[in-house]
CSV table of C-alpha atoms in Angstrom, one decimal:
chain,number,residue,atom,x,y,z
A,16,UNK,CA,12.2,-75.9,-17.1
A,17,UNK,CA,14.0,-72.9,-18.1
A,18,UNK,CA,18.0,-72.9,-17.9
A,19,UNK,CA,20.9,-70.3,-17.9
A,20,UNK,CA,22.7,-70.3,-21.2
A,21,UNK,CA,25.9,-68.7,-22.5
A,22,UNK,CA,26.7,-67.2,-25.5
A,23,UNK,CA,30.4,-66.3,-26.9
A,24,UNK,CA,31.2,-62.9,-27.8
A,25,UNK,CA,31.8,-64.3,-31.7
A,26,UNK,CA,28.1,-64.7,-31.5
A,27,UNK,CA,27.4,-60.7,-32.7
A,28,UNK,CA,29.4,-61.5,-35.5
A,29,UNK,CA,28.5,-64.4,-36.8
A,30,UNK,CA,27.8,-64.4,-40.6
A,31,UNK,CA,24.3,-66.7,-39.9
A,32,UNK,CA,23.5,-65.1,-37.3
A,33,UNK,CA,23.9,-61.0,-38.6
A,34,UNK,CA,21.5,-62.1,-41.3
A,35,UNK,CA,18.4,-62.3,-39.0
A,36,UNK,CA,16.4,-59.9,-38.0
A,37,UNK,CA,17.0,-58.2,-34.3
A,38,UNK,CA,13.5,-60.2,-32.7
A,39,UNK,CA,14.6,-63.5,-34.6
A,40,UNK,CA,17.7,-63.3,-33.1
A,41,UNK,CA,16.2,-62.5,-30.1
A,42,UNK,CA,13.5,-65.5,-30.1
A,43,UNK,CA,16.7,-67.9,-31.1
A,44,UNK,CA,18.5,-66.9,-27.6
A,45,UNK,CA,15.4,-67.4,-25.7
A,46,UNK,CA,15.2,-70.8,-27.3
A,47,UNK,CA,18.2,-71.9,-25.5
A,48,UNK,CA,16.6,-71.0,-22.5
A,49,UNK,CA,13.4,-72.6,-22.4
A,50,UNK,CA,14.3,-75.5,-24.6
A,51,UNK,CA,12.4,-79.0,-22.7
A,52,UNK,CA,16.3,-80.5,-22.9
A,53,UNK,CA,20.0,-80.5,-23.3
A,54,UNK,CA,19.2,-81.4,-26.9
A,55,UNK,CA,17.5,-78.6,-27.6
A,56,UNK,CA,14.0,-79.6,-28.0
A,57,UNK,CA,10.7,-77.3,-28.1
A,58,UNK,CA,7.2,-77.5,-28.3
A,59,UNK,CA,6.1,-76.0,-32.1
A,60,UNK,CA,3.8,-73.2,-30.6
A,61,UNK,CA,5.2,-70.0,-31.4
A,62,UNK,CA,2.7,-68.3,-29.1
A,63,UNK,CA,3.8,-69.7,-26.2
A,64,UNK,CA,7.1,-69.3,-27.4
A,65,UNK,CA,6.6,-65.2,-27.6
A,66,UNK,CA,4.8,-65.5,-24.2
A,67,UNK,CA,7.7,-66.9,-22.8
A,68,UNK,CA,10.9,-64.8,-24.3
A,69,UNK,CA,9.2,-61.6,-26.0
A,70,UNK,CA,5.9,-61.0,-24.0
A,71,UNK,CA,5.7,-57.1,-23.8
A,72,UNK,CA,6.9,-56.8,-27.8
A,73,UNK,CA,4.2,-56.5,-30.4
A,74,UNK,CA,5.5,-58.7,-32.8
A,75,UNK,CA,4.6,-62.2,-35.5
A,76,UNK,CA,6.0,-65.0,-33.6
A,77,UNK,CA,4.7,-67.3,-36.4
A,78,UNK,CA,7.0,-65.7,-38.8
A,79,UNK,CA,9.8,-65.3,-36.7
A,80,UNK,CA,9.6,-69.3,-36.1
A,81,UNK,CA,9.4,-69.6,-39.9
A,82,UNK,CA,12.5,-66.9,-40.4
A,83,UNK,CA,14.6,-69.0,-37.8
A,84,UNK,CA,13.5,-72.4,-39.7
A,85,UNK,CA,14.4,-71.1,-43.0
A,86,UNK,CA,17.7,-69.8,-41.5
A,87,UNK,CA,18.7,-73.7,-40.4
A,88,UNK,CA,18.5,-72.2,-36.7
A,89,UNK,CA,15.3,-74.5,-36.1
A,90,UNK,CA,14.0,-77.8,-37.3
A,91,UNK,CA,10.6,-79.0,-37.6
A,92,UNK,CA,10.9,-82.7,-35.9
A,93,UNK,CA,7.2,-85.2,-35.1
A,94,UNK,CA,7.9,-87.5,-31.9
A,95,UNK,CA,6.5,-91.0,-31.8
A,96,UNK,CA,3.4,-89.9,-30.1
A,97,UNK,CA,2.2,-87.9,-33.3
A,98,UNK,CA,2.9,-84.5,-31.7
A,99,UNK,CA,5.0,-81.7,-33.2
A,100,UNK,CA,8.1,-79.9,-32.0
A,101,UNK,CA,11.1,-77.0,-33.1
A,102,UNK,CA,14.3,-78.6,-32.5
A,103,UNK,CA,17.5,-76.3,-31.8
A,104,UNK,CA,19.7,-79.0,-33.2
A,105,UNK,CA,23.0,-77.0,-32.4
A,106,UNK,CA,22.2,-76.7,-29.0
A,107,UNK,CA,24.2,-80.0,-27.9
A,108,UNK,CA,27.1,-79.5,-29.8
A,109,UNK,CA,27.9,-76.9,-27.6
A,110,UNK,CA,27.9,-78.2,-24.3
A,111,UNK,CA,27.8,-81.4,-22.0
A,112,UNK,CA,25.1,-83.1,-21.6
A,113,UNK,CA,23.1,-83.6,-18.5
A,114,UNK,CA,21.4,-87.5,-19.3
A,115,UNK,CA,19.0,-87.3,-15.8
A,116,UNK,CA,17.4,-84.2,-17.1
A,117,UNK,CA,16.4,-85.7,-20.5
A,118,UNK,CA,14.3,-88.0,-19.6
A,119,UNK,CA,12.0,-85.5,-18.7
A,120,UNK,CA,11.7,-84.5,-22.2
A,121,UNK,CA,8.8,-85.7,-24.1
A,122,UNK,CA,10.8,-86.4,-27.0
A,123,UNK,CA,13.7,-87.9,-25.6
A,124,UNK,CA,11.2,-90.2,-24.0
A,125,UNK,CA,9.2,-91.3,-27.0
A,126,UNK,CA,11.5,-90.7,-29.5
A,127,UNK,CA,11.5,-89.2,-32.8
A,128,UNK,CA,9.7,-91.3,-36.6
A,129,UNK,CA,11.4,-87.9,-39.1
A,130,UNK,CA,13.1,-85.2,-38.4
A,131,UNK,CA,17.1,-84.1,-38.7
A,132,UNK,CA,19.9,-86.6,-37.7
A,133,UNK,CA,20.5,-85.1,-34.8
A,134,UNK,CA,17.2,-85.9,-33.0
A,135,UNK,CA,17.6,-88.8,-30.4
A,136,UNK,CA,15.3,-91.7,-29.4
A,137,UNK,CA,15.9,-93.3,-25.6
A,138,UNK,CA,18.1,-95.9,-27.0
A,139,UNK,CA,20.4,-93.3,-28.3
A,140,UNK,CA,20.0,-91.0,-25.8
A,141,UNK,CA,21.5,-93.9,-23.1
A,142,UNK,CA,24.5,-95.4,-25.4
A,143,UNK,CA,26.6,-91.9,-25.5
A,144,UNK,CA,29.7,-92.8,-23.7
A,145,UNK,CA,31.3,-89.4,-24.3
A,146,UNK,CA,29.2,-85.8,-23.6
A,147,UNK,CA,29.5,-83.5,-27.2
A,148,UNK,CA,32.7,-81.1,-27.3
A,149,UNK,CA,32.4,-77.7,-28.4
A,150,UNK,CA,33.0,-76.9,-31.7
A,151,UNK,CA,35.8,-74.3,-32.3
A,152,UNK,CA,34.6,-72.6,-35.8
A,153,UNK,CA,30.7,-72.5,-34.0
A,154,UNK,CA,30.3,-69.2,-31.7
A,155,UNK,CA,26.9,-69.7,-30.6
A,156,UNK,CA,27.3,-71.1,-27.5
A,157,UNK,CA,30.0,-71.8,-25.0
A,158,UNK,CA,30.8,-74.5,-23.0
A,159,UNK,CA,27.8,-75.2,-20.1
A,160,UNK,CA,27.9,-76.9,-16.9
A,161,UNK,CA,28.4,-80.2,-16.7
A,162,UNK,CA,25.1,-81.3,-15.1
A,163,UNK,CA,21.9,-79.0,-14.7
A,164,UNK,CA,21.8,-76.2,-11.7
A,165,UNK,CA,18.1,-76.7,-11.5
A,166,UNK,CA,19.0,-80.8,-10.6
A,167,UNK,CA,20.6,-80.0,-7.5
A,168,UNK,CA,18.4,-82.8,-5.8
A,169,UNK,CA,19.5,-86.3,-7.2
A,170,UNK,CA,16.8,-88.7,-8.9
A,171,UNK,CA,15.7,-91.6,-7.2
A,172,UNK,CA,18.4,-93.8,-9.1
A,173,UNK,CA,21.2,-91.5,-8.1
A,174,UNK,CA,22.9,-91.6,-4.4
A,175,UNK,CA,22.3,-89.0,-2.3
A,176,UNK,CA,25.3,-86.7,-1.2
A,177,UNK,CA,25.9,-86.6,2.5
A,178,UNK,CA,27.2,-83.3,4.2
A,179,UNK,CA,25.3,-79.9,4.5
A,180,UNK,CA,26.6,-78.9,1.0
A,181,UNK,CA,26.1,-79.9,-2.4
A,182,UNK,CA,28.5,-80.3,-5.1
A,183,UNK,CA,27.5,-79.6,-8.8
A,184,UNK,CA,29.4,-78.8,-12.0
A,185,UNK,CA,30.5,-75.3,-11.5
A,186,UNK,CA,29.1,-72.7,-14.3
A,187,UNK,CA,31.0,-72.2,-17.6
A,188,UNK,CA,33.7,-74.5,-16.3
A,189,UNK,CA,34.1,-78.1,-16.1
A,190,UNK,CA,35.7,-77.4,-12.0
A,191,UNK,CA,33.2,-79.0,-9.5
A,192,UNK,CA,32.6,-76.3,-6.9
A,193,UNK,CA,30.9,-76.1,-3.5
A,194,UNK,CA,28.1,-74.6,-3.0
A,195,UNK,CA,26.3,-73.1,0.1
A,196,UNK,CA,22.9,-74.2,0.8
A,197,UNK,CA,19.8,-72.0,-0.2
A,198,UNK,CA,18.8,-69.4,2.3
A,199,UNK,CA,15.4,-70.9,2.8
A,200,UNK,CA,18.1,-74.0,4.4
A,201,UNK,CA,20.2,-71.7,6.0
A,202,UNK,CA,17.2,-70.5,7.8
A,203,UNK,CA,16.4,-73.4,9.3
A,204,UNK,CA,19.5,-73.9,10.7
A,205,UNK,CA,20.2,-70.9,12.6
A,206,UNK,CA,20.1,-70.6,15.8
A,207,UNK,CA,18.0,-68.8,17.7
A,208,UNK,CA,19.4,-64.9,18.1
A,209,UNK,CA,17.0,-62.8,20.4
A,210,UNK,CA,18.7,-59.8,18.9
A,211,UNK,CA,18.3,-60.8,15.0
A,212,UNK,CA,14.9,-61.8,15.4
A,213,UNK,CA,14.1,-58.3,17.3
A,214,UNK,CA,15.5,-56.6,14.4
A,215,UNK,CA,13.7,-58.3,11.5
A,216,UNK,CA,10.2,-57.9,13.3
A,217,UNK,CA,11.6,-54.5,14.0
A,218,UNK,CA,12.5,-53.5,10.5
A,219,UNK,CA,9.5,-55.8,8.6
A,220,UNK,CA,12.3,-58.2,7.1
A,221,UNK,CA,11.1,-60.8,5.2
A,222,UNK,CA,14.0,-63.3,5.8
A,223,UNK,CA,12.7,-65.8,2.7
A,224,UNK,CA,13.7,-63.3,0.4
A,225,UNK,CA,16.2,-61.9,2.0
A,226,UNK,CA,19.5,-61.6,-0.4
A,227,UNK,CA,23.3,-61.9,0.7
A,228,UNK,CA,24.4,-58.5,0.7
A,229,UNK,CA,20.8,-57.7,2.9
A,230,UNK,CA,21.4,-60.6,5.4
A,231,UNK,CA,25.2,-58.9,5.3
A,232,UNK,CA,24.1,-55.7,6.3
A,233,UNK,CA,21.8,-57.3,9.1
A,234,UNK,CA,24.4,-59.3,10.6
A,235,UNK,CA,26.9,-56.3,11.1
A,236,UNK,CA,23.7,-54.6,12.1
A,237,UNK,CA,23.4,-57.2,15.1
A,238,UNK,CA,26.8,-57.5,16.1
A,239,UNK,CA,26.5,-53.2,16.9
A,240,UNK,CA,24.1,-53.9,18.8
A,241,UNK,CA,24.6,-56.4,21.1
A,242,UNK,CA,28.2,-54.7,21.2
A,243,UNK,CA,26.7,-51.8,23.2
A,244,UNK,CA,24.1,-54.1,25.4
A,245,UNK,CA,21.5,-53.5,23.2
A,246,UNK,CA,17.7,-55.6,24.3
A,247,UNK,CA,15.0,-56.7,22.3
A,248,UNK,CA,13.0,-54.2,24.0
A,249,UNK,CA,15.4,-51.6,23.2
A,250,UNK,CA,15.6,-52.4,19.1
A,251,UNK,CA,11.8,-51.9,19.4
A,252,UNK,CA,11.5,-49.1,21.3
A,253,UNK,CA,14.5,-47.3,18.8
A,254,UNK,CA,12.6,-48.6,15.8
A,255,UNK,CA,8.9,-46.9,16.7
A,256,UNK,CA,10.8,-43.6,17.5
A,257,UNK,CA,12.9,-43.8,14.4
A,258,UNK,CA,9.7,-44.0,12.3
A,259,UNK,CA,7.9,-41.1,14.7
A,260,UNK,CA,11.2,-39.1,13.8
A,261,UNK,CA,11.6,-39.8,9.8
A,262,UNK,CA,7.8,-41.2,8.8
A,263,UNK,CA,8.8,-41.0,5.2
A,264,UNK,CA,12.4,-43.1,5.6
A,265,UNK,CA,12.1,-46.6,5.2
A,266,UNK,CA,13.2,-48.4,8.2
A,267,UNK,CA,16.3,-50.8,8.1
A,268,UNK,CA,19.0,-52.5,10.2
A,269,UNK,CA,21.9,-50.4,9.0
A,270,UNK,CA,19.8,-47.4,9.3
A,271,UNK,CA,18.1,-47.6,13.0
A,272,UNK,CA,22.0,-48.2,13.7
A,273,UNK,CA,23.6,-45.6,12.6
A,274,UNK,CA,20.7,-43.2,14.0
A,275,UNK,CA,20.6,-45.1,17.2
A,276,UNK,CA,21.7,-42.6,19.4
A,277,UNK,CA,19.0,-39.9,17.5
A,278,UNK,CA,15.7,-41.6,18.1
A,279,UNK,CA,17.3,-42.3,21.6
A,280,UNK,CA,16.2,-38.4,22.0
A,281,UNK,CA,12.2,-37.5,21.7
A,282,UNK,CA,11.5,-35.7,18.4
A,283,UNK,CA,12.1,-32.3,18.1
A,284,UNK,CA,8.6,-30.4,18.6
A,285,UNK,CA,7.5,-27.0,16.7
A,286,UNK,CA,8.0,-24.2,18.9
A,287,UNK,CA,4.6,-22.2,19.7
A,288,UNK,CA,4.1,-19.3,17.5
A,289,UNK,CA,4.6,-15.8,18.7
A,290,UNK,CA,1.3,-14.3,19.7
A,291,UNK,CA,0.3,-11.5,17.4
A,292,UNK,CA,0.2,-7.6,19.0
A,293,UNK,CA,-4.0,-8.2,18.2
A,294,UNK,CA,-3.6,-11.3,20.7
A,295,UNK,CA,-2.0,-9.4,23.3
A,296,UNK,CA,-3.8,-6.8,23.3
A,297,UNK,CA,-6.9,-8.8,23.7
A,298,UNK,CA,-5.3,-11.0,26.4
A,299,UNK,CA,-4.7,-7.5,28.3
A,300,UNK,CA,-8.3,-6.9,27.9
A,301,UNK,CA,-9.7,-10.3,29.3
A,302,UNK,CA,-7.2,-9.6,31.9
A,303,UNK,CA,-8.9,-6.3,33.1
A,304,UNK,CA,-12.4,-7.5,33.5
A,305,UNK,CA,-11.1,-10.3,35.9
């Protein structure tokens, strides 16, 4: 599972890190990213590797692998069950473990038979009393959360935290922080708005993907409208007249707003064309032999 990582501003600069080239530098980052755990393991399959972190870039991912191992950047580590993987060994010097996520690793499961020092078995993994502290003379990565974003939902050994919100380690800090649920939640708790839901259908909202600023812009949108008696009816009526007035706008809350009192109005139509002299003179005609 991929996760957000953080890199200091020392990190351009650093002497080991200058003497690769731009796409090995590159793959290194994304390594951080899509590492299987907090100790910085990865399956050794370049290819997947590129398809993950440089997938539009014609480029060797086999040799950039082999430029970053040579480096000391990666390490070639085998896991109990015979299989082969990179290990970013200076990944968890650099920030706080999270222990429920690595577990889900196949190598912190099974364990490593060679490989660097640093790699962990499950009996290690489980006796560190104290997370690792960032090294001050190592700019490659800062300090990370405390536990995982993407565990927001505790494991079945962990107690579950009551109230609507959940508290997590707060990014780039060690400061817990409260967090809002998701939209999709938030969703499901409103209530029912006659006015909000006329609008969305109105507008072709998709409220699942809807992001804060948008459901911002709705909410003001909404509280116009029902601030001048706007109905359902009404948003509907002002939403099929906005899109007969401008076919080429794209229709949304703020906008069938502020033009409210426009598509109130029909459409302006083209005034008929002036008849030409050749016209009137043939209309006097046809009048004559009446």
């Amino acid at each position: 599972m991929a996760r957000m990582r953080y890199l200091k501003p020392e990190f351009w600069t650093d002497a080991g890190i200058v003497k690769l080239s731009p796409f090995a530098r590159l793959l290194y980052m994304g390594c951080w990213n899509f590492a299987l755990c907090d100790q910085g393991h990865l399956p050794d399959d370049p290819f997947s590797l590129r398809l993950q972190i440089l997938p539009a870039d014609d480029v060797d991912a086999q040799a950039l692998v082999e430029e970053l191992v040579a480096a000391g950047k990666l390490r070639r580590i085998t896991a109990r069950d015979g299989r082969r993987y990179l290990h970013a060994h200076r990944l968890p010097d650099h920030q706080k473990t999270d222990k429920r996520w690595a577990a889900r690793c196949p190598v912190c499961t099974v364990g490593v038979v060679d490989g660097p020092s640093g790699a962990t078995s499950p009996e290690a993994e489980g006796s560190q009393s104290d997370p690792p502290v960032p090294l001050p003379d190592s700019p490659e990565l800062s300090t990370s959360p405390a536990t995982s974003p993407e565990l927001s939902e505790p494991l079945p050994d962990s107690p579950k935290l009551s109230g609507t919100h959940h508290r997590r380690g707060g990014e780039g800090s060690n400061k817990e922080q409260l967090l809002a649920p998701a939209s999709g939640e938030r969703e499901r708790r409103r209530p029912r708005d006659d006015l909000w839901d006329a609008i969305v259908d109105a507008c072709h909202v998709d409220t699942t993907s809807m992001t804060g600023p948008a459901r911002g812009a709705c909410n003001r949108a909404v509280a116009e409208l029902r601030k001048i008696g706007a109905s359902p009816g009404e948003i509907a009526r002002h939403a099929e007249a906005f899109r007969e007035h401008w076919p080429g706008v794209t229709l949304t809350p703020s906008a069938l707003v502020r033009r409210w009192s426009e598509v109130g109005q029909p459409p302006p139509r083209a005034a008929p064309a002036a008849p030409t002299p050749h016209a009137t003179l043939w209309a006097q005609a046809e009048r004559g032999r009446a």
